[in-house]
mmCIF file of C-alpha atoms in Angstrom:
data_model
loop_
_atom_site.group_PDB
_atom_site.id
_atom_site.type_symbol
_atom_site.label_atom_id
_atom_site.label_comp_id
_atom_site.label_asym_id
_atom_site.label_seq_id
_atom_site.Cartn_x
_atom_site.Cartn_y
_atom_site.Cartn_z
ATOM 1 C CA UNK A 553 -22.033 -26.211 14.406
ATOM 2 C CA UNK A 554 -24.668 -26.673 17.479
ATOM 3 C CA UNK A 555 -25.842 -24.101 19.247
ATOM 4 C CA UNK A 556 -26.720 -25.063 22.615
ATOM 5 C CA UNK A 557 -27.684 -22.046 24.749
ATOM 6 C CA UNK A 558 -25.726 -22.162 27.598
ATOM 7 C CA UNK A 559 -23.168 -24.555 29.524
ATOM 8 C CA UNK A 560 -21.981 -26.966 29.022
ATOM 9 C CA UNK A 561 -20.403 -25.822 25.918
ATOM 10 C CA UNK A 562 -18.357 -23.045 26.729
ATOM 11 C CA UNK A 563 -16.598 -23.573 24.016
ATOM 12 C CA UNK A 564 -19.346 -23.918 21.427
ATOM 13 C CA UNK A 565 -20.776 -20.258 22.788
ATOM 14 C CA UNK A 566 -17.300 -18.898 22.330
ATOM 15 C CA UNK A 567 -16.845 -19.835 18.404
ATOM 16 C CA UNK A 568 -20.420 -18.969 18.282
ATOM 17 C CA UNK A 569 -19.899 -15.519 18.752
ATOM 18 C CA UNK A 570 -16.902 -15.324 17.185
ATOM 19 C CA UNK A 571 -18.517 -16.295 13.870
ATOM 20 C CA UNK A 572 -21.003 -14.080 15.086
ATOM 21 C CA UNK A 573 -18.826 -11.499 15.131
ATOM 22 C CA UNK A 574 -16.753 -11.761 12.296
ATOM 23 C CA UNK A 575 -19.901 -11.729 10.220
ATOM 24 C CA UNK A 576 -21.043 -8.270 11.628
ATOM 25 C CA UNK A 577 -17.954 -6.850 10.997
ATOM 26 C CA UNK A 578 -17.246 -8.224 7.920
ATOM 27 C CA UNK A 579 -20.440 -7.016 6.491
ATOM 28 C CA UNK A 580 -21.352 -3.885 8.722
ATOM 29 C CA UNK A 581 -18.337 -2.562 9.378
ATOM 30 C CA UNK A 582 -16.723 -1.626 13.134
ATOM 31 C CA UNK A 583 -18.317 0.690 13.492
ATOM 32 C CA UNK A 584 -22.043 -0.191 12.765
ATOM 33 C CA UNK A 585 -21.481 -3.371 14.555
ATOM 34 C CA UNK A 586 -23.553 -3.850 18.377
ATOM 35 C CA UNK A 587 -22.611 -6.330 20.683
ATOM 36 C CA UNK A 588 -26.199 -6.843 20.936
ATOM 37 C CA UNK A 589 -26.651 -7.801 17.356
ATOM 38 C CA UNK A 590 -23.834 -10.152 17.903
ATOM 39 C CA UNK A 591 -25.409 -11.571 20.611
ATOM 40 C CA UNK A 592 -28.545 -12.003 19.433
ATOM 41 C CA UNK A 593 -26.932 -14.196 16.041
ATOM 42 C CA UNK A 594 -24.769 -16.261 18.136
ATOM 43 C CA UNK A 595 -27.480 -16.626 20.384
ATOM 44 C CA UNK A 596 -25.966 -16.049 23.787
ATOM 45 C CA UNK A 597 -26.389 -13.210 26.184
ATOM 46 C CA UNK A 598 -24.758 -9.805 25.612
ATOM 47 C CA UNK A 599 -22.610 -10.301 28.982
ATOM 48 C CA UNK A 600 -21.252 -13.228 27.502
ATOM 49 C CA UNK A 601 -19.042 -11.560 25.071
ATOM 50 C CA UNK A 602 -17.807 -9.453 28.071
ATOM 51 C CA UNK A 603 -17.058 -12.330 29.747
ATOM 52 C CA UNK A 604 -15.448 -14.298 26.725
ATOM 53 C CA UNK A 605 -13.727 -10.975 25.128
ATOM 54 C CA UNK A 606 -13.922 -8.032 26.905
ATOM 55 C CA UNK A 607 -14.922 -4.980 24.821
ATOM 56 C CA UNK A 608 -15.880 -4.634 21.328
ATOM 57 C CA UNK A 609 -12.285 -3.166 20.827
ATOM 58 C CA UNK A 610 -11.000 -7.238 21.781
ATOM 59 C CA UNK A 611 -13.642 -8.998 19.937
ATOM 60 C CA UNK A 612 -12.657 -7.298 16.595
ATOM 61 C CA UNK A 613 -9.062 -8.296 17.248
ATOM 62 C CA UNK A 614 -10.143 -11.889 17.858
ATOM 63 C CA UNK A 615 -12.750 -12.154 15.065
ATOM 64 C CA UNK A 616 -10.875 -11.121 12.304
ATOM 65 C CA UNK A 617 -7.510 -12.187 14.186
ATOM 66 C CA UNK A 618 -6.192 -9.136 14.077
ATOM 67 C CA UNK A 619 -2.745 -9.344 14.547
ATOM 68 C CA UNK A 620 -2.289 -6.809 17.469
ATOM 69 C CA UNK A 621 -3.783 -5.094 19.452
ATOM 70 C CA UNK A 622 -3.243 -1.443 19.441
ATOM 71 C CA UNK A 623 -4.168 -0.622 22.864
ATOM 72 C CA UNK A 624 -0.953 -2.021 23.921
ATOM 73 C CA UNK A 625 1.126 -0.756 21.474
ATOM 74 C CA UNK A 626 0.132 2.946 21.535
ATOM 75 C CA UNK A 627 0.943 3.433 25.059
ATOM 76 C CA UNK A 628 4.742 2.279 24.342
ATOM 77 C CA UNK A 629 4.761 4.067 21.753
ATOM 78 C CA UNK A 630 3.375 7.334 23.394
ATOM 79 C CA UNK A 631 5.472 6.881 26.317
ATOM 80 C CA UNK A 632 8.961 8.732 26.196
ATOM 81 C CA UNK A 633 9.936 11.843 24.518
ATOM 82 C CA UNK A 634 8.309 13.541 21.836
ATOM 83 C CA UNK A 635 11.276 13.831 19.628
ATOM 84 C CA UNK A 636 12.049 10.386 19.324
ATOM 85 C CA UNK A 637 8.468 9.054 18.939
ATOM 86 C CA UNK A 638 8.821 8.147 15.436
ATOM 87 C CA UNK A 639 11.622 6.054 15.818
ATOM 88 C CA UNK A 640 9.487 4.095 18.370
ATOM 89 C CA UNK A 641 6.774 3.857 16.097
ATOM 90 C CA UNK A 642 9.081 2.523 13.023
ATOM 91 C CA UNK A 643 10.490 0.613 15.764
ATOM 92 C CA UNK A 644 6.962 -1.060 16.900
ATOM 93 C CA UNK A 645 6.056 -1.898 13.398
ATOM 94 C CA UNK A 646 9.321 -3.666 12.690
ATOM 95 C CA UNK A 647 9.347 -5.983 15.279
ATOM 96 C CA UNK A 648 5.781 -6.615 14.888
ATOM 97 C CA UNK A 649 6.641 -7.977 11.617
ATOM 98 C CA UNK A 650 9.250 -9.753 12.151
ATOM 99 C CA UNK A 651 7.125 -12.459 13.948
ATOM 100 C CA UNK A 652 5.623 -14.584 10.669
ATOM 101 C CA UNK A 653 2.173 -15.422 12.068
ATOM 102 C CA UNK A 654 1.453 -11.572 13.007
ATOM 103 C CA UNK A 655 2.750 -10.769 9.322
ATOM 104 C CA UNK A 656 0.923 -13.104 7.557
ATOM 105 C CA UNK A 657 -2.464 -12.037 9.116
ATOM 106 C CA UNK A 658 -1.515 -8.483 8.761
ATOM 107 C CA UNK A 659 -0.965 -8.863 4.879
ATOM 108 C CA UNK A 660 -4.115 -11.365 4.755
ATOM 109 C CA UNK A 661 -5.644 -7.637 5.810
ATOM 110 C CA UNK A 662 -4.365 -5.534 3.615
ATOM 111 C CA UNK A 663 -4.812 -8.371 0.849
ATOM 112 C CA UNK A 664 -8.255 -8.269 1.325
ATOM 113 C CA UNK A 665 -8.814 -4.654 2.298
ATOM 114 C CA UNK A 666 -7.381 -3.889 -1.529
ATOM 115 C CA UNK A 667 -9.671 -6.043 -2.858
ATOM 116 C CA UNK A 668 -12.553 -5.771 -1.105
ATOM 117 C CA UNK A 669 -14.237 -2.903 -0.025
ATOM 118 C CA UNK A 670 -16.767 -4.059 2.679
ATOM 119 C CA UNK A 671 -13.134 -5.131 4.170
ATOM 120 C CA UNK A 672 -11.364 -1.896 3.182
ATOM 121 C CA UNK A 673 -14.236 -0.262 5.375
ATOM 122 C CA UNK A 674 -13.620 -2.562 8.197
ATOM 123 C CA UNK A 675 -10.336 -1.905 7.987
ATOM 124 C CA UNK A 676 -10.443 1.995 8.429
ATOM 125 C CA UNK A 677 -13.255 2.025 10.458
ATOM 126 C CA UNK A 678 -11.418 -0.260 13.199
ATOM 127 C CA UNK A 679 -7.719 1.719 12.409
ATOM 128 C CA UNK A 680 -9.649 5.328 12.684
ATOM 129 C CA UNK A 681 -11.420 4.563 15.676
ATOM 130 C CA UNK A 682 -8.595 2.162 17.752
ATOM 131 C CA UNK A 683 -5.867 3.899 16.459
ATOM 132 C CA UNK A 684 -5.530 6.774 14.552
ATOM 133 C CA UNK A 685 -7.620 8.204 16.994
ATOM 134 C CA UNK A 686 -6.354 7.618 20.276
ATOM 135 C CA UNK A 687 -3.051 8.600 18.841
ATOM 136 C CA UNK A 688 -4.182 11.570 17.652
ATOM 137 C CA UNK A 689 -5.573 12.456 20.895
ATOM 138 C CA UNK A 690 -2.190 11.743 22.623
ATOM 139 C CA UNK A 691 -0.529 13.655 20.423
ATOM 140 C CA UNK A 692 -0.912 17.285 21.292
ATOM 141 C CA UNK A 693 0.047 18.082 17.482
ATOM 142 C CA UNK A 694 -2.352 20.679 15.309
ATOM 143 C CA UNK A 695 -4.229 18.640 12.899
ATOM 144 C CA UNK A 696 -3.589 15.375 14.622
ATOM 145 C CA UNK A 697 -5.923 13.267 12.248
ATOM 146 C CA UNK A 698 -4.620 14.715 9.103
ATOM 147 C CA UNK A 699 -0.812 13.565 10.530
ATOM 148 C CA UNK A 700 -1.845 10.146 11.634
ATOM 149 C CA UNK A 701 -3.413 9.090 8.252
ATOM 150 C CA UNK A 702 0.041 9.677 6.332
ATOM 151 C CA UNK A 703 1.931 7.681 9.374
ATOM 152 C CA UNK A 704 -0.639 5.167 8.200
ATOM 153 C CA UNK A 705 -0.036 5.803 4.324
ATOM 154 C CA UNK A 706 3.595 4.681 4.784
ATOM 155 C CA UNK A 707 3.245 2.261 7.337
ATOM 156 C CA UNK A 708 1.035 0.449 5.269
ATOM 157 C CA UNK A 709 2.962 1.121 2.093
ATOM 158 C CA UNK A 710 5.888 -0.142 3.536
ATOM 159 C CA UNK A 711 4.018 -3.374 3.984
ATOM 160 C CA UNK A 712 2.965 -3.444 0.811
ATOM 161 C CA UNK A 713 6.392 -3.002 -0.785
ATOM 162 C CA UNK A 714 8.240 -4.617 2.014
ATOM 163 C CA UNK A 715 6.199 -8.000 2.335
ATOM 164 C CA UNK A 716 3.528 -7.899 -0.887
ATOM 165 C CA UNK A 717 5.279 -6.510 -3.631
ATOM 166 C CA UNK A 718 8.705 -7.487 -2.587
ATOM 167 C CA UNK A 719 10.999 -4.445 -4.068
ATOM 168 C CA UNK A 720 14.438 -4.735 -3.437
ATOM 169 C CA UNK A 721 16.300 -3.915 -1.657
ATOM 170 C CA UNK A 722 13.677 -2.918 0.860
ATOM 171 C CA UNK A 723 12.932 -6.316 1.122
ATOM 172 C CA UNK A 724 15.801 -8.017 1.968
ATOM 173 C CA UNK A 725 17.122 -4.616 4.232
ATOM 174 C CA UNK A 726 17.798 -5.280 7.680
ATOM 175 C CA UNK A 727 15.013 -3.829 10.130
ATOM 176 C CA UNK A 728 16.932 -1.771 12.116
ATOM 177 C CA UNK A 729 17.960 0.243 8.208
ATOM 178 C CA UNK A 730 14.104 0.407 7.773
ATOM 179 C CA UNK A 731 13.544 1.912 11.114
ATOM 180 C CA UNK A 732 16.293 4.465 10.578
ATOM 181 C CA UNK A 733 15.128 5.442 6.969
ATOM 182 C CA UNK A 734 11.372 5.379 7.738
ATOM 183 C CA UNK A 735 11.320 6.483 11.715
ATOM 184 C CA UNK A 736 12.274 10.080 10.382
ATOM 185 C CA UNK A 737 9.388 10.185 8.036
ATOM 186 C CA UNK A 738 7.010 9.236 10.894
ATOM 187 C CA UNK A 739 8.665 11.885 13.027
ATOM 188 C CA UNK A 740 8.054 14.717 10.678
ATOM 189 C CA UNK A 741 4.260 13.512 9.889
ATOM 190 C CA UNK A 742 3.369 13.620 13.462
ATOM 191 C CA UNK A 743 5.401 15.910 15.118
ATOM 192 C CA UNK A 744 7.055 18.621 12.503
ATOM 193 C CA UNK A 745 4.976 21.863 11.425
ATOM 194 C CA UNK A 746 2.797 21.646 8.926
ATOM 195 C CA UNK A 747 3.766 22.787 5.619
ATOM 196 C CA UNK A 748 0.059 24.790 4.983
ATOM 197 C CA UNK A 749 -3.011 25.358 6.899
ATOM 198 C CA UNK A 750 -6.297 26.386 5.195
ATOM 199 C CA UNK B 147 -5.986 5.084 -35.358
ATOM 200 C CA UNK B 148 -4.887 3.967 -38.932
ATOM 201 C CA UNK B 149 -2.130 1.635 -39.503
ATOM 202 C CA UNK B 150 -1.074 1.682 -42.880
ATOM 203 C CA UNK B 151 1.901 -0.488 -43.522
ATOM 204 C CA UNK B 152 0.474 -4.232 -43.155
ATOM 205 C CA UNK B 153 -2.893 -4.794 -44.273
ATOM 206 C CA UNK B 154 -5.147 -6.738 -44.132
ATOM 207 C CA UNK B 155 -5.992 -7.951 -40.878
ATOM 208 C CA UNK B 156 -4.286 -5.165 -39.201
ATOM 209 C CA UNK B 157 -6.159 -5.205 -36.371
ATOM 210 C CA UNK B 158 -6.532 -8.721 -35.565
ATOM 211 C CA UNK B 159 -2.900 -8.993 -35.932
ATOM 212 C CA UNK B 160 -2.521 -6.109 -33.080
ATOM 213 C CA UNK B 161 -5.041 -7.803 -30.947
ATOM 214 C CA UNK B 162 -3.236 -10.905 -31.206
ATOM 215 C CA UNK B 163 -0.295 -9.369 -29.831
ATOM 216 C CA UNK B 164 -1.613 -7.335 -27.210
ATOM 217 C CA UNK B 165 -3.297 -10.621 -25.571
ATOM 218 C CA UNK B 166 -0.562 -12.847 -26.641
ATOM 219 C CA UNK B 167 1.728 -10.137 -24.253
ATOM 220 C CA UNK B 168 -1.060 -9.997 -21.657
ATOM 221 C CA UNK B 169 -0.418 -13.525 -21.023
ATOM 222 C CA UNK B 170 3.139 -13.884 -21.530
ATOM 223 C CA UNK B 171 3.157 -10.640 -18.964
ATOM 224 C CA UNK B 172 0.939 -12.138 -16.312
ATOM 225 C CA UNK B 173 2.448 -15.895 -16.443
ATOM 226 C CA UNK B 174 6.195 -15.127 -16.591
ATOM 227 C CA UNK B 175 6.570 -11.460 -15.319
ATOM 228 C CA UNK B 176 7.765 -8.815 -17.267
ATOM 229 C CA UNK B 177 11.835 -10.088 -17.001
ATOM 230 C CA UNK B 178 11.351 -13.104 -18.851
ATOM 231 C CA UNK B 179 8.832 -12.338 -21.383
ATOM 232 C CA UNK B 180 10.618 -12.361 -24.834
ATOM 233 C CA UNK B 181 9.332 -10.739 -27.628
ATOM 234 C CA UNK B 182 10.073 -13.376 -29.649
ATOM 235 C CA UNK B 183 7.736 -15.733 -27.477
ATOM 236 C CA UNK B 184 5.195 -13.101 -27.623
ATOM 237 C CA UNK B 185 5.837 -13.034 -31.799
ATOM 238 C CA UNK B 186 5.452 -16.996 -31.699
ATOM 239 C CA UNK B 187 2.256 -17.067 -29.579
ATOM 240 C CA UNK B 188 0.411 -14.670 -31.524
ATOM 241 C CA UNK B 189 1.258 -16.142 -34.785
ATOM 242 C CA UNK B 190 3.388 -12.953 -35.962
ATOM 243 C CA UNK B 191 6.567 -12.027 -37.182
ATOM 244 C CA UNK B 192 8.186 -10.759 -34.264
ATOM 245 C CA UNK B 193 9.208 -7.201 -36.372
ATOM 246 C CA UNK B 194 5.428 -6.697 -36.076
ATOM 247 C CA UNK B 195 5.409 -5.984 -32.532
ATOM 248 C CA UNK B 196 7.956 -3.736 -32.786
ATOM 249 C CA UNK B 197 5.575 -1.601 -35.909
ATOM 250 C CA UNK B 198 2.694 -1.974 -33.712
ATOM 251 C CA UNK B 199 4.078 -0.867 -30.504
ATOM 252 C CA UNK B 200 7.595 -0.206 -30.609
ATOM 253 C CA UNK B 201 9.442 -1.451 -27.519
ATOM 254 C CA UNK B 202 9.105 -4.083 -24.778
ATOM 255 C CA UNK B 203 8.460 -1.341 -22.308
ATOM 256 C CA UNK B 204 5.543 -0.134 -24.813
ATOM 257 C CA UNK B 205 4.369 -3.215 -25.293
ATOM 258 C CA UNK B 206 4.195 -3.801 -21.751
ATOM 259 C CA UNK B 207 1.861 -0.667 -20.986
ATOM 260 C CA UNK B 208 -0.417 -1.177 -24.286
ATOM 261 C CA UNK B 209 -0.897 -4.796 -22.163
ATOM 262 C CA UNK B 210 -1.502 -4.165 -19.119
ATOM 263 C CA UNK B 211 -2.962 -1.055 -19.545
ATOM 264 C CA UNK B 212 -0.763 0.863 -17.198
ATOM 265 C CA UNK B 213 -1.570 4.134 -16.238
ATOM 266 C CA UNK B 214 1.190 6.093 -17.393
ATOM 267 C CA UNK B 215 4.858 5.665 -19.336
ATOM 268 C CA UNK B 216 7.478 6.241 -16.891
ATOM 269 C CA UNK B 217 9.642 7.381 -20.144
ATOM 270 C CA UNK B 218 8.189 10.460 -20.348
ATOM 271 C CA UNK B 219 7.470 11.335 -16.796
ATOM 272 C CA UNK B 220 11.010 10.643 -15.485
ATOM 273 C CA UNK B 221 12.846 13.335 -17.241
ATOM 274 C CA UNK B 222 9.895 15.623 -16.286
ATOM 275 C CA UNK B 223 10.788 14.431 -12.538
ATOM 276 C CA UNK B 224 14.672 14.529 -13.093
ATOM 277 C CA UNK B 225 14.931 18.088 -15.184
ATOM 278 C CA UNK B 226 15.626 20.508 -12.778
ATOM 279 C CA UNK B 227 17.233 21.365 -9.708
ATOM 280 C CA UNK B 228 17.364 18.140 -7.297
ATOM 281 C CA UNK B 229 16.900 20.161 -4.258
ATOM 282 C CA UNK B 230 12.917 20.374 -5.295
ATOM 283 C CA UNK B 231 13.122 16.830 -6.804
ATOM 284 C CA UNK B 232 11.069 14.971 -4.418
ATOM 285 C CA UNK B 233 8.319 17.913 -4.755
ATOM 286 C CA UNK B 234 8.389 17.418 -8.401
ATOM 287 C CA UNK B 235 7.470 13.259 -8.022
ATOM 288 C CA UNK B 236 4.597 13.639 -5.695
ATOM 289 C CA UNK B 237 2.876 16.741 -8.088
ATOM 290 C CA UNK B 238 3.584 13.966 -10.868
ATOM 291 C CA UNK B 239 1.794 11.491 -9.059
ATOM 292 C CA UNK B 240 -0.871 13.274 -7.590
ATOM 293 C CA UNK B 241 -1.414 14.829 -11.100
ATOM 294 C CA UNK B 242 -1.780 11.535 -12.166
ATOM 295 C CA UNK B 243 -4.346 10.584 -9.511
ATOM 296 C CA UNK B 244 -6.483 13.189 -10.809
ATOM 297 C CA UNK B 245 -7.139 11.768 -13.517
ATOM 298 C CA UNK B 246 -10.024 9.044 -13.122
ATOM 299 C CA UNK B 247 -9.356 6.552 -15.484
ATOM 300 C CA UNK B 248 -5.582 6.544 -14.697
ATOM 301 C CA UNK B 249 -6.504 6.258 -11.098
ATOM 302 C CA UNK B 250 -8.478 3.663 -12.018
ATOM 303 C CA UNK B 251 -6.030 1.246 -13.701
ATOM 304 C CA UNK B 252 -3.430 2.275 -10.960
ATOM 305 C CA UNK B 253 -5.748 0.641 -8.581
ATOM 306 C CA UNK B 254 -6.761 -1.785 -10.275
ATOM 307 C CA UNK B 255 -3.216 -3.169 -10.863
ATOM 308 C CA UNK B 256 -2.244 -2.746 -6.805
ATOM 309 C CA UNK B 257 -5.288 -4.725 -5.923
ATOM 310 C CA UNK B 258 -3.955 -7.273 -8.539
ATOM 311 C CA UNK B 259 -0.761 -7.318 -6.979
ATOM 312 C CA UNK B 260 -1.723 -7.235 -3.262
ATOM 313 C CA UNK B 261 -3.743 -10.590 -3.701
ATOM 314 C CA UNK B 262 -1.594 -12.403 -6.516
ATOM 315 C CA UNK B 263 1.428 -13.479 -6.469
ATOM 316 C CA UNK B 264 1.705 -13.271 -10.129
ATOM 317 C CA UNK B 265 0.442 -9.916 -10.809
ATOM 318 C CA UNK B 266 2.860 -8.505 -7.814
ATOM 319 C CA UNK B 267 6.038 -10.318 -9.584
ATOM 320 C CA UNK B 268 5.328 -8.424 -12.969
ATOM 321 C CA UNK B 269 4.791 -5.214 -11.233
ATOM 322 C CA UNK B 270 7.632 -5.791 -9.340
ATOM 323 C CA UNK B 271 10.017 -6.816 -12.341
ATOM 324 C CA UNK B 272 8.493 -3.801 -14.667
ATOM 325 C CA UNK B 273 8.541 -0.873 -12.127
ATOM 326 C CA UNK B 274 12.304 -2.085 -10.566
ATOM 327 C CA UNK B 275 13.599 -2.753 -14.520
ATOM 328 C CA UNK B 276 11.700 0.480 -16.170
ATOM 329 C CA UNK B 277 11.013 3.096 -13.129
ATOM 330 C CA UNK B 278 13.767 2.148 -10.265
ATOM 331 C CA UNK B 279 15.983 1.414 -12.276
ATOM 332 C CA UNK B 280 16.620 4.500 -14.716
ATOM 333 C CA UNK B 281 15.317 6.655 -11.619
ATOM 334 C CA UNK B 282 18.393 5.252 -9.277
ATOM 335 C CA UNK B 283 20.675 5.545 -12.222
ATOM 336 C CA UNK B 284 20.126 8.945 -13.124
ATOM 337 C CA UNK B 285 20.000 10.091 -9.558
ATOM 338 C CA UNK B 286 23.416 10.719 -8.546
ATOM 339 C CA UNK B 287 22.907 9.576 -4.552
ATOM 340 C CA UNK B 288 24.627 7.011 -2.770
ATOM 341 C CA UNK B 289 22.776 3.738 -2.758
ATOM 342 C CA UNK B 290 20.458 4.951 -5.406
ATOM 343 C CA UNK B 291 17.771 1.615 -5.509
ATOM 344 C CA UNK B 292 17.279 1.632 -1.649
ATOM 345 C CA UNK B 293 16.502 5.124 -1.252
ATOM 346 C CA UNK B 294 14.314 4.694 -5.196
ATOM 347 C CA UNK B 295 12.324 1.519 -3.000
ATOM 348 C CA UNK B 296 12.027 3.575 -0.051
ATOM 349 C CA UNK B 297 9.971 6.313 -2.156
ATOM 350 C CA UNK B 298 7.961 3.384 -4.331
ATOM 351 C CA UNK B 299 6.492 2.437 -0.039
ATOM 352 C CA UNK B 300 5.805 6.031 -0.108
ATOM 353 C CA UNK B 301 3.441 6.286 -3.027
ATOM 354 C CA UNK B 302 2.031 2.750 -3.126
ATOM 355 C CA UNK B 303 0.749 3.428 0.393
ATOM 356 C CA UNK B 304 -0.485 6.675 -0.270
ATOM 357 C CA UNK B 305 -2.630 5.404 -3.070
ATOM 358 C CA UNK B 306 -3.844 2.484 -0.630
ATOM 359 C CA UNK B 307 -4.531 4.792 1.853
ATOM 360 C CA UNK B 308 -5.988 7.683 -0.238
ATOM 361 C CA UNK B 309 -7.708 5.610 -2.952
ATOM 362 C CA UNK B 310 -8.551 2.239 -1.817
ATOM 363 C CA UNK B 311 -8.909 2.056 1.957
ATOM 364 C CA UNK B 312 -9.732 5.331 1.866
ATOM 365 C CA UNK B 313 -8.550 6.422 5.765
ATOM 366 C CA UNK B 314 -9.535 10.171 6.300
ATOM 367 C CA UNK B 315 -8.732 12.719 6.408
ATOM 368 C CA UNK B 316 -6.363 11.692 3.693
ATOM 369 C CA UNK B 317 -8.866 10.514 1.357
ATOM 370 C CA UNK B 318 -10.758 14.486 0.978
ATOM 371 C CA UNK B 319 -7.565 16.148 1.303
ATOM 372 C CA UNK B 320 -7.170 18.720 -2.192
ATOM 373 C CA UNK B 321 -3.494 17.174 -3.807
ATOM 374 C CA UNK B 322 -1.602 20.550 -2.845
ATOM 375 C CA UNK B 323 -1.833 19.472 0.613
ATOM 376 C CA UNK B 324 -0.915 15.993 0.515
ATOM 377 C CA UNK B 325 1.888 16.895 -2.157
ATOM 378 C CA UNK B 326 2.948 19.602 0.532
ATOM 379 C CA UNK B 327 2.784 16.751 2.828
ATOM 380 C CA UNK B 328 4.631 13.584 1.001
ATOM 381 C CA UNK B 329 7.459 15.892 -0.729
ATOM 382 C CA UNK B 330 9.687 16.079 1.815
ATOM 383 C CA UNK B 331 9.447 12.830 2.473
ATOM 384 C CA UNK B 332 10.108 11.859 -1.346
ATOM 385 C CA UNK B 333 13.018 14.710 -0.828
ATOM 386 C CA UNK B 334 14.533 13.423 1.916
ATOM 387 C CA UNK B 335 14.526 9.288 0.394
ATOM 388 C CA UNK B 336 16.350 10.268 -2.507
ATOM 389 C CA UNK B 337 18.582 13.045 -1.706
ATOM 390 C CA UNK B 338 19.414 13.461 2.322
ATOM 391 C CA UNK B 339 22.637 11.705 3.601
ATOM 392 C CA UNK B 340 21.733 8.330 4.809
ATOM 393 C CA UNK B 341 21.565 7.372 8.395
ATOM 394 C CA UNK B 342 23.647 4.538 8.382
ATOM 395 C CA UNK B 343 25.448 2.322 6.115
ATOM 396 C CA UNK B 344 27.265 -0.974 5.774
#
């Protein structure tokens, strides 16, 4: 793969630091990753990933092809009343797997974040800062964090048995039965009083 | 562990039918493995297996070295009042999770089946034929299997979460809290009325 180190070749500069990137992440984690470092290994200038990507938020979604991009979904999500935010989120999920080439990239995730751990750290460290964060910020729940990471425990376990381990009936039940059984669990993580405090 | 009853060649015999089940496990799932087959592979009389390791289900965790025998956990789970039901599964699990070695295996077999198809069909077969299965029969809800798949999203995530991707502050959370935490949900999945229906 040339590098040439500036136009023409657009295109070449733009896989360049997408390889780039993908390599930082996948072996630094999201967090630990600079857009300088990035630069530096593709061999381009830093503003060219701002140009090409936007923030280091984008460029993680288009390295590892990411299969959405949370910074849109949240703010549905968050938008609306606090009672029924749950349901939206079950709701979100759903139809975000229901398109085959956003599943298939989100199970190549998990796949590899169970089996991996340098991807299992890339994983959190790009889901706790992009979104369990944020949301936890919206929130305006006590111990936002500590609620988010059990939305994610089901969300992601419903992947798991929904798409990866395939038990029935979940798998063959129509979304909108998942979103009713699971948007109440999501409801009570984030929204319902906590059980305990320390 | 002596085995009177056979000798010699005791132990070579057991061996053999451990791996010849390992295999037979692994390369037809857990539905279609016969004991006979397993008998024929490992050059045993199939009455053997049943000495060494008494039934299929037996056989099956003596194999694959899973973590636990649903037999005697379930009527742990299912004695007692089913208004604390759900409570009583998660402090089963997380008890479970304490323990390193079982934690271990646990994981080790949802890696498996997150990145092979193969390993995920004989989880799939052995936890819907040996934990669903009596679970959703001895339950006494409506639609016992859906809500019984609804809780297996619940606890496979939470181990992904917790154990493997390790998203905080789930991960450092003492087990009272996240059994506090997942109860309900496990409650709720396998006793509440159901939102909808057919």
């Amino acid at each position: 793969m040339a590098r040439t180190g500036r136009p023409p070749g657009g295109t070449s500069n733009r896989e360049a630091i997408r390889a780039s990137a993908a390599h930082h992440f996948s072996e630094y984690g999201y967090d630990r990753t600079s857009m300088r470092s990035v630069a530096a290994e593709a061999g381009v200038d830093q503003a060219l990933i701002a140009h090409y990507f936007g923030s280091k938020h984008e460029l993680f979604i288009a390295a590892v092809e990411f299969p959405f991009d949370p910074a849109k979904i949240l703010p549905e999500v968050l938008d609306g009343d606090r009672s029924s935010i749950g349901e939206r989120l079950a709701r979100a999920q759903l139809a975000l797997l229901d398109d085959p080439d956003a599943r298939r990239r989100l199970t190549s995730l998990v796949r590899a974040a169970s089996s991996e751990p340098d991807a299992a750290r890339m994983l959190r460290e790009f889901l706790m800062r992009e979104v369990i964060g944020p949301l936890a910020e919206a929130l305006g729940s006590d111990e936002p964090e500590l609620r988010v990471s059990f939305v994610g425990s089901q969300i992601i376990g419903l992947m798991m048995a929904r798409y990866i381990v395939e038990v029935e009936p979940l798998a063959s039940l129509p979304a909108e039965r998942v979103v009713e059984m699971i948007g109440p669990t999501l409801q009570r993580y984030l929204m319902h009083p906590l059980p305990h405090k320390h």
